[in-house]
C-alpha positions as a Python dict, from the first residue, in 0.01 Angstrom:
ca = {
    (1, 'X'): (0, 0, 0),
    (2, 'X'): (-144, -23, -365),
    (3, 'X'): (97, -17, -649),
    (4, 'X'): (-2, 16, -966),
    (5, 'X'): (296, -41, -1267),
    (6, 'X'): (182, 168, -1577),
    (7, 'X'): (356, 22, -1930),
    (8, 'X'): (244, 279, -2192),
    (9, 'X'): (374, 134, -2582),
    (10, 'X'): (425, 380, -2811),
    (11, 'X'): (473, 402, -3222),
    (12, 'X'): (314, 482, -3566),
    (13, 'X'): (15, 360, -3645),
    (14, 'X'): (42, -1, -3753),
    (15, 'X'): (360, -69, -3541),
    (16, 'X'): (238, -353, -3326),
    (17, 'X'): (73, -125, -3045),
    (18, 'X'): (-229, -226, -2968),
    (19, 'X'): (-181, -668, -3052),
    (20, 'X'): (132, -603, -2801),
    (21, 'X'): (-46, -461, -2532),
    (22, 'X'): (-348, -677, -2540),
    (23, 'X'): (-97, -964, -2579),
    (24, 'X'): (115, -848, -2255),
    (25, 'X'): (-267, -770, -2082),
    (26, 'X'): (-365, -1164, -2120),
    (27, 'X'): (-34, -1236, -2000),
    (28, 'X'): (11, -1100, -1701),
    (29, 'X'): (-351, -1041, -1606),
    (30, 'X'): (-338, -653, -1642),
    (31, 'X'): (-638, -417, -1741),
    (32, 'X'): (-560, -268, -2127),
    (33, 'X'): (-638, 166, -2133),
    (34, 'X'): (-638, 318, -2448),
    (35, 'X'): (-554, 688, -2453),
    (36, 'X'): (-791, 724, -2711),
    (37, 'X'): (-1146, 623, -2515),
    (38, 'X'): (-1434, 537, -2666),
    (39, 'X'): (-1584, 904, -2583),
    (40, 'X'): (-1291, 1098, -2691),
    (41, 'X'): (-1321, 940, -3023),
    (42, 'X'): (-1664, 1020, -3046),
    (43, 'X'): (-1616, 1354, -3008),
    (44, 'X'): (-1341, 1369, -3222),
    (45, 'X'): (-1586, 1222, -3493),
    (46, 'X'): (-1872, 1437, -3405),
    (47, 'X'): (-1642, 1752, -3495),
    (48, 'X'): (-1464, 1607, -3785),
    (49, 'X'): (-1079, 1492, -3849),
    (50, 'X'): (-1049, 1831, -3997),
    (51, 'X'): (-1038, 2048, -3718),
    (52, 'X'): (-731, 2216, -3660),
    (53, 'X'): (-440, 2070, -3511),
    (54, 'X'): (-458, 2259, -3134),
    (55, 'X'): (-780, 2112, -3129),
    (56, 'X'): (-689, 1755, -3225),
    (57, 'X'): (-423, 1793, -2976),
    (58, 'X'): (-661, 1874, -2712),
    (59, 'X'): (-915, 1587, -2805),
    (60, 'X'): (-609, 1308, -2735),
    (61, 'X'): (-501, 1515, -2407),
    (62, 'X'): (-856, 1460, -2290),
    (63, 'X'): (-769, 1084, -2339),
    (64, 'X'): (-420, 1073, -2169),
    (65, 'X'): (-639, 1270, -1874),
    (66, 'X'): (-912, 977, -1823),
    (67, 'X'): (-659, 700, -1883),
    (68, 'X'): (-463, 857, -1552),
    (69, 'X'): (-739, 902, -1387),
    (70, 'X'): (-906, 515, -1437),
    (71, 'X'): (-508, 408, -1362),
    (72, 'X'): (-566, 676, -1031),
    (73, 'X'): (-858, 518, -929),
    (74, 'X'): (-811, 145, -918),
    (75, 'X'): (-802, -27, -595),
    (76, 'X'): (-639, -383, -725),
    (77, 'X'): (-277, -437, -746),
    (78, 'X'): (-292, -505, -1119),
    (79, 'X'): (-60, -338, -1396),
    (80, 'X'): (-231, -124, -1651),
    (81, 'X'): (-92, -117, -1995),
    (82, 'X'): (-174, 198, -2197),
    (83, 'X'): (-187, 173, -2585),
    (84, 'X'): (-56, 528, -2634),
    (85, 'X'): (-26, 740, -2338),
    (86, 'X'): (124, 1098, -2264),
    (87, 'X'): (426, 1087, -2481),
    (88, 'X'): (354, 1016, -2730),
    (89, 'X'): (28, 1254, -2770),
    (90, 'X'): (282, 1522, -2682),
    (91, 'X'): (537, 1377, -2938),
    (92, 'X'): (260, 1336, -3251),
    (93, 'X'): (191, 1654, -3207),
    (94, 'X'): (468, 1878, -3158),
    (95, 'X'): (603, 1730, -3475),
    (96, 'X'): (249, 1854, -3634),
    (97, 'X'): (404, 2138, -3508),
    (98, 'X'): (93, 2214, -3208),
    (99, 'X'): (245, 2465, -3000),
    (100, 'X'): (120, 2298, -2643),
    (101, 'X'): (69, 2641, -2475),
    (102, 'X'): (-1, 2394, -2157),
    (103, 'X'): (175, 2311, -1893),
    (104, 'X'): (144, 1987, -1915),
    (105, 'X'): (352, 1874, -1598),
    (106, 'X'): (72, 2087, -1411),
    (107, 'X'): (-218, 1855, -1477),
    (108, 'X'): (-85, 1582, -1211),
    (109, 'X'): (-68, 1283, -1468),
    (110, 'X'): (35, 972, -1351),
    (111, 'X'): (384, 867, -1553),
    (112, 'X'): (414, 549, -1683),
    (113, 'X'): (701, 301, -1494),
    (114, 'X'): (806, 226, -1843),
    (115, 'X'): (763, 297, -2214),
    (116, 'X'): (843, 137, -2505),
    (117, 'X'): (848, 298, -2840),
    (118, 'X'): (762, 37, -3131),
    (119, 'X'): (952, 53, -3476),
    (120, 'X'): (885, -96, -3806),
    (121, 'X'): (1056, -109, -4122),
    (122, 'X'): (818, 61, -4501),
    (123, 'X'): (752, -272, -4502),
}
């Protein structure tokens, strides 16, 4: 039996996400997912930042979908850390105020074993 542990770190931009989970990857010998792929962020730029909001929301749900998947697919017992993940796509947004209008319990992600939400100070 495989088991994969998914860590997912969450916060603002500039809160520590990304040098934390790369830092935690080297560690432990995990493999690093952002929810923002390369090709969801070129789409994203092909389109423009100024899209509207149900459409930027869409665009990062398209990542949190391919990071489950990869995370679904690997056959090593490694631990996959997620720089953003599910939550806090759904959490960004909503306070954007995107109504969802998706079920998103429906699309069969994989939930992360833990999360940890990042603070910093204005600083």
């Amino acid at each position: 039996m495989i088991i994969i542990v998914i860590i997912s770190f969450i916060g603002i931009d500039g809160s520590g996400k990304t040098t934390i989970a790369r830092s935690l990857v080297a560690t432990i010998g995990g493999i690093y997912l952002s929810s923002t792929p390369e090709f969801v962020a070129y789409v994203r730029k092909v389109f423009g930042d100024d899209r509207n909001l149900q459409e930027r929301y869409l665009y990062y749900l398209l990542g949190n979908i391919h990071c489950s998947e990869v995370a679904r697919q690997m056959r090593i017992v490694r631990p996959v850390i997620c720089d953003r993940y599910l939550h806090s796509t759904i959490a960004i947004h909503t306070l954007l105020g995107v109504s969802a209008g998706l079920d998103v319990a429906s699309l069969g992600l994989l939930q992360p074993d833990a999360s940890y939400f990042l603070m910093t100070s204005d600083e």
